[in-house]
Coordinates of C-alpha atoms and ligand atoms in Angstrom, one line a residue:
M25 CA 15.5 -23.6 -25.7
I26 CA 18.4 -22.2 -23.6
E27 CA 20.5 -19.7 -25.4
K28 CA 23.4 -17.6 -24.0
L29 CA 24.9 -17.9 -20.5
N30 CA 23.7 -14.8 -18.8
H31 CA 25.6 -15.0 -15.5
I32 CA 27.2 -17.3 -12.9
A33 CA 26.2 -16.5 -9.3
I34 CA 28.5 -16.8 -6.3
A35 CA 27.3 -16.7 -2.8
V36 CA 29.6 -14.6 -0.6
P37 CA 29.8 -14.1 3.2
N38 CA 31.1 -10.5 2.8
L39 CA 30.1 -8.5 -0.3
E40 CA 32.5 -5.6 0.2
D41 CA 35.4 -8.0 0.5
A42 CA 34.2 -9.9 -2.6
I43 CA 33.9 -6.6 -4.6
S44 CA 37.2 -5.4 -3.5
M45 CA 38.9 -8.7 -4.4
Y46 CA 37.3 -8.7 -7.9
R47 CA 38.2 -5.1 -8.5
N48 CA 41.6 -4.8 -7.0
V49 CA 43.1 -8.3 -7.3
L50 CA 41.3 -9.7 -10.4
G51 CA 41.1 -6.2 -12.1
A52 CA 37.4 -6.5 -13.1
E53 CA 34.7 -3.9 -13.4
V54 CA 32.1 -4.4 -10.6
T55 CA 28.8 -2.6 -10.3
E56 CA 27.7 -0.9 -7.1
P57 CA 25.7 -3.2 -4.7
L58 CA 21.9 -3.3 -5.2
D59 CA 19.4 -4.6 -2.6
L60 CA 16.7 -7.0 -3.9
P61 CA 14.6 -7.6 -0.8
E62 CA 12.0 -9.7 -2.6
H63 CA 14.8 -12.1 -3.5
G64 CA 16.5 -11.9 -0.1
V65 CA 19.8 -10.7 -1.6
R66 CA 22.2 -7.8 -2.1
V67 CA 23.9 -8.2 -5.4
A68 CA 26.8 -6.7 -7.4
F69 CA 27.8 -7.7 -10.9
V70 CA 31.3 -8.4 -12.1
E71 CA 31.0 -7.3 -15.8
L72 CA 33.1 -9.4 -18.2
E73 CA 33.2 -9.1 -21.9
N74 CA 31.3 -12.3 -22.5
T75 CA 29.2 -12.7 -19.4
K76 CA 28.7 -11.5 -15.8
V77 CA 29.4 -12.9 -12.4
E78 CA 26.7 -12.1 -9.8
L79 CA 28.0 -11.8 -6.2
L80 CA 25.2 -12.6 -3.8
L81 CA 25.0 -11.6 -0.1
P82 CA 21.9 -12.8 1.9
I83 CA 19.7 -10.1 3.4
G84 CA 16.6 -10.4 5.5
E85 CA 15.2 -13.3 7.5
N86 CA 14.4 -15.9 4.8
S87 CA 17.2 -15.5 2.3
P88 CA 17.7 -18.5 0.1
I89 CA 21.5 -17.8 0.3
T90 CA 21.7 -18.2 4.1
S91 CA 21.5 -22.0 4.2
Y92 CA 24.0 -22.2 1.3
L93 CA 26.5 -20.1 3.3
N94 CA 25.9 -22.2 6.4
K95 CA 27.2 -25.2 4.4
N96 CA 29.9 -23.3 2.5
A97 CA 31.3 -20.7 4.9
S98 CA 33.7 -19.1 2.5
G99 CA 31.1 -18.9 -0.3
G100 CA 30.8 -20.8 -3.5
M101 CA 29.0 -21.1 -6.8
H102 CA 25.3 -20.8 -6.2
H103 CA 23.6 -20.9 -9.6
I104 CA 24.0 -20.4 -13.3
C105 CA 21.7 -18.4 -15.4
Y106 CA 20.7 -19.2 -19.0
E107 CA 18.8 -16.9 -21.3
V108 CA 15.5 -18.0 -23.0
S109 CA 13.5 -16.0 -25.4
D110 CA 10.1 -17.1 -24.0
I111 CA 10.0 -18.1 -20.4
I112 CA 6.4 -19.3 -20.4
E113 CA 7.1 -21.7 -23.3
A114 CA 10.3 -22.8 -21.5
R115 CA 8.4 -23.4 -18.3
D116 CA 5.7 -25.4 -20.0
K117 CA 8.2 -27.6 -21.7
L118 CA 10.1 -28.2 -18.4
L119 CA 6.9 -29.1 -16.6
N120 CA 5.9 -31.4 -19.5
N121 CA 9.2 -33.2 -19.0
G122 CA 8.6 -33.6 -15.3
M123 CA 11.1 -31.0 -14.1
R124 CA 10.5 -29.2 -10.9
I125 CA 10.4 -25.4 -10.6
L126 CA 11.2 -23.8 -7.3
G127 CA 8.9 -21.4 -5.5
G128 CA 5.9 -21.9 -7.7
S129 CA 5.8 -21.9 -11.5
E130 CA 5.0 -18.2 -12.0
P131 CA 8.1 -16.2 -13.2
K132 CA 9.3 -13.5 -10.8
I133 CA 11.1 -10.3 -11.7
G134 CA 14.9 -10.9 -11.3
A135 CA 17.9 -8.8 -10.7
H136 CA 17.8 -7.2 -14.2
G137 CA 14.1 -6.4 -14.2
K138 CA 13.3 -9.4 -16.3
P139 CA 11.2 -12.5 -15.6
V140 CA 13.1 -15.4 -14.1
L141 CA 12.5 -19.0 -12.9
F142 CA 14.7 -21.2 -10.8
L143 CA 14.8 -24.9 -11.5
H144 CA 15.4 -27.7 -9.0
P145 CA 19.1 -28.6 -8.8
K146 CA 18.3 -32.4 -8.4
D147 CA 16.8 -32.4 -11.9
F148 CA 19.8 -30.6 -13.5
C149 CA 23.0 -32.4 -12.5
G150 CA 23.1 -30.9 -9.0
T151 CA 23.2 -27.3 -10.4
L152 CA 20.6 -24.7 -9.5
I153 CA 19.6 -23.1 -12.8
E154 CA 18.0 -19.7 -13.3
L155 CA 16.2 -19.0 -16.6
E156 CA 15.9 -15.4 -17.6
Q157 CA 13.8 -14.1 -20.4
V158 CA 15.7 -11.6 -22.5
Ligands
LIG221 CO1 21.0 -15.0 -10.9

């Protein structure tokens, strides 16, 4: 069901500092920041040959990243994203296995303009998982 690793997301307290560190210290290509108000985040992508790293800064009142940064002040790994070819089929299989989907079970449009779902970390070894249909 899951296919390629699409990205790893890191919550950051300062996006400009994180972009600068990835560009200037680690020597990576980083996209310009993009606001996704419906997800409560500003994102920039570190583009690697085999995957991406998503740098996430909380924006707005109810960002899901705020509580994470309250517990991890210097930032940290927030979620990993796997690709699926059919997100509805994947969702139904997960629900049939008793897995919990966060924020309702209808896919939302994610950072790449594609449908995504987030899965409960307690069901997946303590890791928040994003599924993205590609
Ligand atoms: Co993501």
